[in-house]
């Protein structure tokens, strides 16, 4: 898989891609990432990439021609279909599922916006617009790095232990279970005994239960789409019952307090 990143801050992107799991994946050739400086595709001696907005208003807009030239060069270089992604708050939400789908493409190009955004005519060359969340950043580079990191982790061999990818949060649509490491005791905090038991069946069951409990408490929306096995469905039913009991008890106490 190749990923081309088009940005006016190549050093920012290169720095993040030089370290960690993604950095190692690129070193090993599991993933080829090429960072393109948008200014290299300008035709004027000041390498201008932005201009004032038609219709007035604050800020600047990214000019279309340098982006078109960059896409022309990249698409000419890459044999086969290039899937062009624009990172912007107007995009559809980036998720683990989208990361999986993006990983199916041979060539992905990520356009990083800056200023108020890009000239609307560029969108005719964009296959997919992605947002990493409902907030406004100063540039599309961080979203591009988020996307590259999530996609890279799904490439076989990039994350040391495949199992950990398979068990990753969201890979099965649930929040992750709690993790512990040495020492077993910190102050008054002990690691749950089950994790020290060596009983792997019990440990797996405990992790499933914790993952479900955390998802039920923090992201019940995820339970609608999560793929649960028989044991998880049973555990979830128990947890929901417990939760109803607890909520019922809390309501009683509150009514008791207000004397209703
Ligand atoms: C963004 C987001 C984001 C908007 C204007 C770049 C900035 C600037 N991209 N998810 N949230 N982009 O805020 O993807 O051009």
Coordinates of C-alpha atoms and ligand atoms in Angstrom, one line a residue:
X1 CA 0.0 0.0 0.0
X2 CA 1.3 3.5 -0.8
X3 CA 0.1 6.7 0.9
X4 CA 0.9 10.1 -0.5
X5 CA 0.4 13.1 1.9
X6 CA 0.0 16.5 0.3
X7 CA 0.8 19.3 2.9
X8 CA 2.4 22.7 3.3
X9 CA 4.1 21.4 6.4
X10 CA 6.0 18.3 5.2
X11 CA 8.4 18.4 8.2
X12 CA 5.5 18.1 10.7
X13 CA 4.2 14.9 8.9
X14 CA 7.7 13.4 8.4
X15 CA 8.6 13.8 12.0
X16 CA 5.5 11.9 13.2
X17 CA 6.0 9.2 10.6
X18 CA 9.7 8.6 11.7
X19 CA 8.9 7.0 15.0
X20 CA 7.0 4.2 16.7
X21 CA 5.1 1.4 15.0
X22 CA 4.3 3.4 11.9
X23 CA 7.9 4.5 11.6
X24 CA 9.1 0.9 11.8
X25 CA 6.4 -0.2 9.3
X26 CA 7.7 2.3 6.8
X27 CA 11.3 1.3 7.5
X28 CA 10.4 -2.3 6.9
X29 CA 8.6 -1.5 3.7
X30 CA 5.2 -2.8 5.0
X31 CA 3.9 0.6 4.1
X32 CA 5.2 3.3 1.6
X33 CA 4.4 6.9 2.7
X34 CA 5.5 9.8 0.5
X35 CA 5.1 13.3 1.9
X36 CA 4.6 15.9 -0.8
X37 CA 5.3 19.6 -0.2
X38 CA 2.4 21.5 -1.9
X39 CA 4.6 24.5 -2.5
X40 CA 6.6 22.3 -4.9
X41 CA 3.5 22.3 -7.2
X42 CA 3.1 26.1 -7.3
X43 CA 4.1 28.0 -10.5
X44 CA 5.0 31.4 -9.1
X45 CA 8.4 32.3 -7.5
X46 CA 6.7 33.0 -4.1
X47 CA 5.2 29.5 -4.1
X48 CA 1.8 30.9 -3.1
X49 CA -0.7 28.2 -2.0
X50 CA -3.5 30.4 -0.6
X51 CA -5.6 33.5 -1.6
X52 CA -8.4 35.7 -0.3
X53 CA -11.9 34.2 -0.4
X54 CA -14.3 35.3 -3.2
X55 CA -17.3 37.0 -1.6
X56 CA -15.0 38.4 1.2
X57 CA -14.8 37.2 4.8
X58 CA -12.0 36.3 7.2
X59 CA -9.0 34.1 6.5
X60 CA -7.6 32.6 3.3
X61 CA -8.5 29.7 1.1
X62 CA -6.2 27.1 -0.5
X63 CA -5.8 27.7 -4.2
X64 CA -6.9 24.8 -6.5
X65 CA -4.2 24.8 -9.1
X66 CA -1.2 23.6 -6.9
X67 CA -3.5 20.8 -5.6
X68 CA -4.5 19.8 -9.1
X69 CA -0.8 19.7 -10.2
X70 CA 0.1 17.6 -7.2
X71 CA -2.7 15.1 -7.9
X72 CA -1.8 15.0 -11.6
X73 CA 1.9 14.2 -10.7
X74 CA 0.9 11.6 -8.0
X75 CA -1.7 9.9 -10.2
X76 CA 0.7 9.7 -13.1
X77 CA 3.4 8.1 -10.8
X78 CA 1.1 5.6 -9.1
X79 CA 0.1 2.7 -11.3
X80 CA -3.5 1.9 -10.8
X81 CA -6.3 3.7 -9.0
X82 CA -5.5 6.4 -6.5
X83 CA -8.1 6.9 -3.7
X84 CA -8.0 10.6 -2.9
X85 CA -9.0 11.5 0.7
X86 CA -9.5 15.1 2.0
X87 CA -9.4 15.5 5.8
X88 CA -12.0 18.1 6.9
X89 CA -14.7 18.7 9.5
X90 CA -17.3 18.4 6.7
X91 CA -16.2 14.8 6.1
X92 CA -17.9 11.6 7.2
X93 CA -16.6 10.3 10.6
X94 CA -13.4 8.3 10.5
X95 CA -13.8 5.0 12.4
X96 CA -12.1 1.6 12.7
X97 CA -14.4 0.3 10.0
X98 CA -13.3 3.2 7.6
X99 CA -9.7 2.4 8.5
X100 CA -10.3 -1.2 7.4
X101 CA -11.9 -0.1 4.1
X102 CA -9.1 2.4 3.4
X103 CA -6.5 -0.4 3.9
X104 CA -8.1 -2.2 0.9
X105 CA -6.8 0.5 -1.6
X106 CA -3.4 0.1 -3.3
X107 CA -2.8 3.8 -3.5
X108 CA -4.3 6.5 -1.1
X109 CA -3.6 10.2 -1.4
X110 CA -4.4 12.4 1.6
X111 CA -4.9 16.1 1.1
X112 CA -4.3 18.2 4.2
X113 CA -6.2 21.5 4.3
X114 CA -5.0 24.6 6.0
X115 CA -6.4 28.2 6.5
X116 CA -10.2 28.3 6.2
X117 CA -10.2 25.3 3.8
X118 CA -9.6 24.4 0.2
X119 CA -11.2 25.8 -3.0
X120 CA -14.5 23.9 -3.5
X121 CA -13.5 22.9 -7.1
X122 CA -10.9 20.5 -5.7
X123 CA -13.7 18.4 -4.3
X124 CA -14.3 17.1 -7.8
X125 CA -11.0 15.2 -7.5
X126 CA -11.7 13.9 -4.0
X127 CA -13.1 10.3 -3.5
X128 CA -13.7 10.5 0.2
X129 CA -13.8 13.3 2.8
X130 CA -13.0 12.3 6.4
X131 CA -13.4 14.0 9.7
X132 CA -11.7 12.8 12.9
X133 CA -14.2 14.7 15.1
X134 CA -16.5 17.7 15.5
X135 CA -13.9 20.3 16.3
X136 CA -11.9 22.7 14.2
X137 CA -8.1 22.2 13.9
X138 CA -5.6 24.5 12.3
X139 CA -4.7 22.0 9.6
X140 CA -5.5 18.6 8.1
X141 CA -2.1 17.1 9.0
X142 CA -3.0 15.7 12.4
X143 CA -6.1 14.0 11.0
X144 CA -4.0 12.6 8.2
X145 CA -1.5 11.2 10.7
X146 CA -4.4 9.7 12.8
X147 CA -5.7 8.0 9.6
X148 CA -2.3 6.7 8.6
X149 CA -1.6 5.3 12.1
X150 CA -5.0 3.5 12.3
X151 CA -4.6 2.1 8.7
X152 CA -1.0 1.1 9.2
X153 CA -1.8 -1.0 12.4
X154 CA -4.1 -3.1 10.3
X155 CA -1.4 -4.1 7.8
X156 CA -0.3 -7.7 8.7
X157 CA 3.0 -7.7 10.6
X158 CA 3.0 -4.0 11.5
X159 CA 1.7 -4.5 15.0
X160 CA 4.0 -7.2 16.6
X161 CA 1.3 -9.4 17.8
X162 CA -1.7 -9.9 15.4
X163 CA -3.7 -11.0 18.4
X164 CA -3.4 -7.5 19.9
X165 CA -4.8 -6.0 16.7
X166 CA -7.7 -8.5 16.8
X167 CA -8.3 -7.6 20.4
X168 CA -8.0 -3.9 19.9
X169 CA -10.9 -1.7 21.0
X170 CA -13.3 -1.2 18.2
X171 CA -11.9 -4.1 16.3
X172 CA -14.9 -6.0 17.6
X173 CA -16.8 -2.8 18.3
X174 CA -16.3 -2.8 22.1
X175 CA -14.3 -0.6 24.4
X176 CA -11.1 -2.2 25.7
X177 CA -10.8 -4.1 29.0
X178 CA -8.6 -2.7 31.8
X179 CA -4.8 -3.4 31.5
X180 CA -2.4 -3.9 34.4
X181 CA 1.3 -4.6 34.7
X182 CA 3.9 -5.0 37.5
X183 CA 3.9 -4.3 40.4
X184 CA 0.9 -6.2 41.6
X185 CA 0.4 -3.7 44.4
X186 CA 0.7 0.1 44.2
X187 CA -0.2 1.8 47.5
X188 CA -3.6 0.4 48.3
X189 CA -4.3 -0.6 44.7
X190 CA -4.0 -4.3 43.9
X191 CA -4.2 -5.9 40.5
X192 CA -7.5 -7.9 40.3
X193 CA -6.7 -11.5 41.6
X194 CA -8.1 -13.2 38.5
X195 CA -5.2 -11.7 36.5
X196 CA -2.7 -13.2 38.9
X197 CA -4.5 -16.6 38.8
X198 CA -3.0 -18.0 35.7
X199 CA -6.5 -19.3 34.9
X200 CA -6.7 -18.2 31.3
X201 CA -10.3 -19.2 30.8
X202 CA -11.2 -17.1 33.8
X203 CA -9.0 -14.2 32.7
X204 CA -10.6 -14.2 29.2
X205 CA -14.1 -14.2 30.8
X206 CA -13.1 -11.4 33.1
X207 CA -11.8 -9.3 30.2
X208 CA -14.9 -9.9 28.2
X209 CA -17.1 -8.9 31.1
X210 CA -15.0 -5.8 31.8
X211 CA -15.1 -4.8 28.1
X212 CA -18.8 -5.1 28.0
X213 CA -19.4 -3.4 31.4
X214 CA -17.2 -0.4 30.2
X215 CA -19.0 -0.3 26.9
X216 CA -22.4 -0.5 28.5
X217 CA -21.4 2.3 31.0
X218 CA -19.6 4.7 28.6
X219 CA -20.7 3.9 25.0
X220 CA -23.9 2.0 25.0
X221 CA -24.4 3.1 21.3
X222 CA -21.5 0.8 20.3
X223 CA -23.5 -2.3 21.6
X224 CA -26.0 -1.8 18.7
X225 CA -23.2 -2.7 16.2
X226 CA -20.8 -4.8 18.2
X227 CA -20.3 -8.5 17.1
X228 CA -20.8 -10.5 20.3
X229 CA -20.4 -14.2 20.8
X230 CA -22.8 -16.4 22.9
X231 CA -20.9 -15.9 26.1
X232 CA -20.7 -12.1 25.6
X233 CA -24.4 -11.9 24.9
X234 CA -25.1 -13.8 28.2
X235 CA -22.6 -11.6 30.1
X236 CA -24.2 -8.4 28.6
X237 CA -27.7 -9.6 29.7
X238 CA -26.4 -10.1 33.3
X239 CA -24.8 -6.6 33.2
X240 CA -27.9 -4.9 31.9
X241 CA -30.0 -6.6 34.7
X242 CA -27.5 -5.5 37.3
X243 CA -27.6 -2.0 35.8
X244 CA -31.4 -1.9 35.9
X245 CA -31.4 -3.1 39.5
X246 CA -28.8 -0.4 40.4
X247 CA -30.6 2.3 38.5
X248 CA -33.9 1.2 40.1
X249 CA -32.3 1.3 43.6
X250 CA -30.8 4.7 43.0
X251 CA -34.2 6.0 41.9
X252 CA -35.8 4.6 45.0
X253 CA -33.2 6.2 47.2
X254 CA -33.7 9.5 45.4
X255 CA -37.4 9.3 45.7
X256 CA -36.9 8.3 49.4
X257 CA -34.8 11.4 49.9
X258 CA -37.3 13.7 48.2
X259 CA -40.0 11.9 50.2
X260 CA -42.0 11.3 47.0
Ligands
LIG1 C1 -10.4 18.4 10.5 C2 -11.2 17.7 11.4 C3 -10.2 19.9 10.7 C4 -10.4 22.8 9.2 C5 -9.8 24.0 8.6 C6 -8.1 22.3 8.7 C7 -9.2 21.9 9.6 C8 -8.4 23.7 8.3 N1 -10.0 17.7 9.6 N2 -11.2 16.4 10.9 N3 -11.8 18.0 12.5 N4 -9.5 20.5 9.6 O1 -10.5 20.5 11.7 O2 -10.5 16.4 9.8 O3 -8.1 23.8 7.0

